[in-house]
Tab-separated table of C-alpha atoms and ligand atoms in Angstrom:
chain	number	residue	atom	x	y	z
A	28	MET	CA	-37.958	37.733	11.967
A	29	LYS	CA	-40.959	35.821	10.605
A	30	PHE	CA	-40.531	32.170	9.619
A	31	PHE	CA	-42.360	30.837	6.576
A	32	VAL	CA	-42.086	27.156	5.727
A	33	ASP	CA	-41.113	26.399	2.148
A	34	THR	CA	-43.159	23.351	1.206
A	35	ALA	CA	-46.450	22.142	-0.289
A	36	ASP	CA	-46.615	19.184	2.107
A	37	ILE	CA	-49.745	19.687	4.229
A	38	ALA	CA	-48.676	17.295	6.996
A	39	GLU	CA	-45.351	19.114	7.430
A	40	ILE	CA	-47.108	22.494	7.475
A	41	LYS	CA	-49.710	21.363	10.027
A	42	GLU	CA	-47.035	19.938	12.359
A	43	LEU	CA	-45.053	23.165	12.340
A	44	GLN	CA	-48.168	25.361	12.536
A	45	ASP	CA	-49.456	23.391	15.534
A	46	ALA	CA	-46.051	23.883	17.196
A	47	GLY	CA	-46.406	27.640	16.664
A	48	LEU	CA	-43.155	27.741	14.706
A	49	ILE	CA	-44.345	29.284	11.422
A	50	ASP	CA	-45.902	32.588	10.360
A	51	GLY	CA	-46.715	31.611	6.773
A	52	VAL	CA	-45.987	29.303	3.837
A	53	THR	CA	-44.296	29.632	0.452
A	54	THR	CA	-44.788	27.306	-2.491
A	55	ASN	CA	-43.504	27.263	-6.055
A	56	PRO	CA	-44.071	25.086	-9.161
A	57	SER	CA	-41.287	22.645	-8.172
A	58	LEU	CA	-42.853	22.132	-4.725
A	59	VAL	CA	-46.271	21.637	-6.361
A	60	LEU	CA	-44.746	18.991	-8.645
A	61	LYS	CA	-43.228	17.290	-5.582
A	62	ALA	CA	-46.635	17.291	-3.826
A	63	ASN	CA	-48.177	15.742	-6.956
A	64	ARG	CA	-51.621	17.317	-6.377
A	65	PRO	CA	-53.652	20.039	-8.156
A	66	ILE	CA	-52.340	23.464	-7.108
A	67	LYS	CA	-55.771	24.854	-6.167
A	68	GLU	CA	-56.353	21.921	-3.795
A	69	ILE	CA	-52.885	22.342	-2.279
A	70	ILE	CA	-53.298	26.087	-1.686
A	71	LYS	CA	-56.818	25.641	-0.235
A	72	ASP	CA	-55.607	22.922	2.148
A	73	ILE	CA	-52.649	25.085	3.225
A	74	CYS	CA	-54.924	28.093	3.802
A	75	ASP	CA	-57.237	25.862	5.854
A	76	VAL	CA	-54.405	25.094	8.312
A	77	THR	CA	-52.620	28.453	8.476
A	78	GLU	CA	-53.852	32.029	8.789
A	79	GLY	CA	-50.508	33.492	7.737
A	80	PRO	CA	-49.518	34.575	4.212
A	81	VAL	CA	-49.477	31.671	1.713
A	82	SER	CA	-47.487	32.319	-1.476
A	83	ALA	CA	-48.903	30.647	-4.591
A	84	GLU	CA	-46.903	31.076	-7.800
A	85	VAL	CA	-48.383	31.717	-11.230
A	86	ALA	CA	-47.258	29.447	-14.069
A	87	ALA	CA	-47.800	31.995	-16.848
A	88	THR	CA	-44.838	34.067	-18.047
A	89	ASP	CA	-46.878	36.713	-19.905
A	90	PHE	CA	-48.569	39.711	-18.312
A	91	ASP	CA	-52.166	38.769	-19.197
A	92	GLY	CA	-51.644	35.170	-18.089
A	93	MET	CA	-50.097	36.279	-14.799
A	94	LEU	CA	-53.066	38.545	-14.071
A	95	ARG	CA	-55.551	35.808	-14.923
A	96	GLU	CA	-53.815	33.075	-12.921
A	97	GLY	CA	-52.940	35.414	-10.048
A	98	LYS	CA	-56.581	36.331	-9.523
A	99	ILE	CA	-57.632	32.659	-9.675
A	100	LEU	CA	-55.079	31.814	-6.979
A	101	ALA	CA	-55.968	34.851	-4.847
A	102	ALA	CA	-59.656	33.864	-4.961
A	103	ILE	CA	-58.873	30.629	-3.092
A	104	ALA	CA	-58.442	32.372	0.276
A	105	GLN	CA	-57.878	35.868	1.700
A	106	ASN	CA	-54.350	35.008	2.879
A	107	VAL	CA	-53.041	33.990	-0.568
A	108	VAL	CA	-50.050	36.010	-1.791
A	109	ILE	CA	-49.562	35.989	-5.564
A	110	LYS	CA	-46.017	34.905	-6.442
A	111	LEU	CA	-44.586	36.375	-9.645
A	112	PRO	CA	-41.195	35.878	-11.364
A	113	LEU	CA	-38.853	38.868	-11.531
A	114	THR	CA	-39.224	39.592	-15.241
A	115	LEU	CA	-40.545	42.607	-17.173
A	116	ASP	CA	-43.999	41.004	-17.347
A	117	GLY	CA	-43.722	39.960	-13.698
A	118	LEU	CA	-42.916	43.499	-12.564
A	119	LYS	CA	-45.756	44.895	-14.693
A	120	ALA	CA	-48.142	42.301	-13.218
A	121	CYS	CA	-46.852	43.095	-9.708
A	122	LYS	CA	-47.579	46.814	-10.146
A	123	HIS	CA	-51.027	46.078	-11.563
A	124	LEU	CA	-52.050	43.478	-8.981
A	125	THR	CA	-50.651	45.465	-6.050
A	126	GLY	CA	-52.569	48.463	-7.340
A	127	GLU	CA	-55.736	46.350	-7.220
A	128	GLY	CA	-55.032	45.491	-3.577
A	129	PHE	CA	-53.543	42.020	-3.964
A	130	LYS	CA	-50.484	40.968	-1.968
A	131	THR	CA	-47.529	39.977	-4.137
A	132	ASN	CA	-44.271	38.070	-3.702
A	133	VAL	CA	-41.709	38.733	-6.466
A	134	THR	CA	-39.463	35.686	-6.699
A	135	LEU	CA	-36.286	34.471	-8.414
A	136	CYS	CA	-34.431	37.617	-7.325
A	137	PHE	CA	-30.634	37.442	-7.753
A	138	SER	CA	-29.498	41.074	-7.749
A	139	ALA	CA	-29.977	44.259	-5.736
A	140	ASN	CA	-31.145	46.116	-8.855
A	141	GLN	CA	-33.845	43.474	-9.398
A	142	ALA	CA	-34.948	43.935	-5.771
A	143	LEU	CA	-35.013	47.728	-6.231
A	144	LEU	CA	-37.317	47.380	-9.233
A	145	ALA	CA	-39.599	44.973	-7.327
A	146	ALA	CA	-39.958	47.458	-4.468
A	147	LYS	CA	-40.755	50.244	-6.935
A	148	ALA	CA	-43.417	47.951	-8.423
A	149	GLY	CA	-44.999	47.748	-4.980
A	150	ALA	CA	-44.140	44.137	-4.161
A	151	THR	CA	-45.317	43.026	-0.716
A	152	TYR	CA	-42.376	40.615	-0.526
A	153	ILE	CA	-39.117	40.161	-2.468
A	154	SER	CA	-37.582	36.666	-2.546
A	155	PRO	CA	-33.804	36.736	-3.033
A	156	PHE	CA	-32.448	33.198	-3.559
A	157	ILE	CA	-29.446	32.824	-1.228
A	158	GLY	CA	-28.599	29.156	-1.793
A	159	ARG	CA	-28.650	29.346	-5.572
A	160	LEU	CA	-26.191	32.276	-5.520
A	161	ASP	CA	-23.959	30.334	-3.121
A	162	ASP	CA	-24.096	27.454	-5.617
A	163	THR	CA	-22.426	29.772	-8.168
A	164	ASN	CA	-19.687	30.847	-5.707
A	165	ILE	CA	-21.371	34.202	-5.171
A	166	ASN	CA	-22.079	35.043	-1.521
A	167	GLY	CA	-25.884	35.063	-1.430
A	168	MET	CA	-25.898	36.763	1.952
A	169	GLU	CA	-24.267	39.873	0.438
A	170	LEU	CA	-27.417	40.268	-1.628
A	171	ILE	CA	-29.515	40.300	1.542
A	172	ALA	CA	-27.231	43.000	2.985
A	173	ASP	CA	-27.447	45.100	-0.196
A	174	ILE	CA	-31.235	44.852	-0.408
A	175	ARG	CA	-31.640	45.734	3.294
A	176	ARG	CA	-29.441	48.823	2.849
A	177	ILE	CA	-31.206	49.962	-0.334
A	178	TYR	CA	-34.696	49.426	1.108
A	179	ASP	CA	-33.744	51.318	4.267
A	180	ASN	CA	-32.247	54.167	2.188
A	181	TYR	CA	-35.625	54.788	0.564
A	182	ASP	CA	-38.026	53.528	3.268
A	183	PHE	CA	-39.450	50.869	0.968
A	184	GLU	CA	-42.125	48.785	2.699
A	185	THR	CA	-41.416	45.659	0.636
A	186	GLU	CA	-40.432	42.876	3.030
A	187	ILE	CA	-37.204	40.943	2.398
A	188	LEU	CA	-38.189	37.246	2.275
A	189	ALA	CA	-34.876	35.340	2.368
A	190	ALA	CA	-35.358	32.251	0.191
A	191	SER	CA	-33.418	29.266	-1.150
A	192	ILE	CA	-32.274	28.731	2.439
A	193	ARG	CA	-30.283	25.545	2.845
A	194	THR	CA	-28.753	25.759	6.350
A	195	ALA	CA	-29.378	26.984	9.893
A	196	ASN	CA	-26.523	29.425	9.342
A	197	HIS	CA	-28.387	30.981	6.420
A	198	VAL	CA	-31.227	31.740	8.845
A	199	ARG	CA	-28.862	33.192	11.463
A	200	GLU	CA	-27.049	35.400	8.959
A	201	ALA	CA	-30.277	36.565	7.319
A	202	ALA	CA	-31.617	37.501	10.764
A	203	LEU	CA	-28.407	39.362	11.669
A	204	LEU	CA	-28.695	41.313	8.406
A	205	GLY	CA	-32.315	42.261	9.071
A	206	ALA	CA	-34.280	40.159	6.590
A	207	ASP	CA	-37.971	40.419	7.489
A	208	VAL	CA	-38.745	36.766	6.747
A	209	SER	CA	-36.882	33.523	6.148
A	210	THR	CA	-38.689	30.832	4.201
A	211	VAL	CA	-37.177	27.545	5.287
A	212	PRO	CA	-37.616	23.920	4.201
A	213	PRO	CA	-39.279	21.869	6.987
A	214	ALA	CA	-36.197	19.762	7.743
A	215	THR	CA	-33.941	22.833	7.966
A	216	LEU	CA	-36.485	24.609	10.170
A	217	LYS	CA	-36.409	21.688	12.611
A	218	THR	CA	-32.597	21.823	12.829
A	219	LEU	CA	-32.910	25.345	14.281
A	220	ILE	CA	-34.342	23.765	17.437
A	221	LYS	CA	-31.526	21.290	17.967
A	222	HIS	CA	-28.272	21.640	19.909
A	223	PRO	CA	-26.254	18.712	21.337
A	224	LEU	CA	-25.650	20.547	24.625
A	225	THR	CA	-29.407	21.015	25.046
A	226	ASP	CA	-29.964	17.309	24.538
A	227	LYS	CA	-27.109	16.430	26.898
A	228	GLY	CA	-28.300	18.865	29.556
A	229	LEU	CA	-31.870	17.607	29.417
A	230	GLU	CA	-30.689	14.010	29.702
A	231	SER	CA	-28.777	14.974	32.825
A	232	PHE	CA	-31.765	16.855	34.322
A	233	VAL	CA	-34.062	13.897	33.680
A	234	ALA	CA	-31.606	11.498	35.312
A	235	ASP	CA	-31.105	13.752	38.360
A	236	TRP	CA	-34.836	14.392	38.733
A	237	LYS	CA	-35.442	10.648	38.750
A	238	LYS	CA	-32.966	10.381	41.646
A	239	THR	CA	-34.986	12.855	43.708
A	240	GLY	CA	-37.827	10.360	43.818
A	241	GLN	CA	-40.199	13.296	43.559
A	242	THR	CA	-43.186	13.962	41.343
A	243	ILE	CA	-44.848	17.276	40.584
A	244	ASP	CA	-48.597	16.853	41.279
B	22	G3P	O1	-38.551	29.524	-2.143
B	22	G3P	C1	-37.573	29.187	-3.088
B	22	G3P	C2	-36.997	27.855	-2.772
B	22	G3P	O2	-38.010	26.856	-2.812
B	22	G3P	C3	-35.873	27.495	-3.713
B	22	G3P	O3	-34.999	26.698	-2.988
B	22	G3P	O4	-33.104	25.158	-2.633
B	22	G3P	O5	-34.461	25.055	-4.785
B	22	G3P	O6	-32.919	26.981	-4.351
B	22	G3P	P1	-33.822	25.937	-3.720
């Protein structure tokens, strides 16, 4: 599974990139608002610190606007992926932009039928929102399972990018179900590293090593 970090915070991205923990970055208008900087500066700075795919979302909701904005965002760097909402205009823009050789990430996916249409439109990535389905008492992970089965039935190359991930267990379950990517908030990504028994065991090793009186030179 590939890990993308879901943030527009450059410092967070750089820390995780330097640790070798991430394969790409996803952003969206809410994360741009949170970063409180011009989107083109944000995306350029992100692309300067990571070689992996960087999803930048259009703001337009009409076909022509999506094409115009998508090409502006894609011109920032070669690893920009144009993020488009799963609407009629978004699917039309996805088909058009993919046909022109751009990489696309179709987002705000909440049903298997939506994901099927995105794959048929040639999307590079599909972003099903697990957490937001869970919020409505619908099991978001069942959507991941459905999409995986449908994409495998027809050998679609669109990659399942599990999104709206809120917990370490979301990552585990998405991986068990065969999602290609999880895009994870920085804080959640860091929890994947932690386990109390690891901390306890290391504390014990450090204490015992100190008792040996040895050094490794
Ligand atoms: O990539 C989508 C993600 O940013 C949405 O997360 O927690 O707002 O549903 P959330």
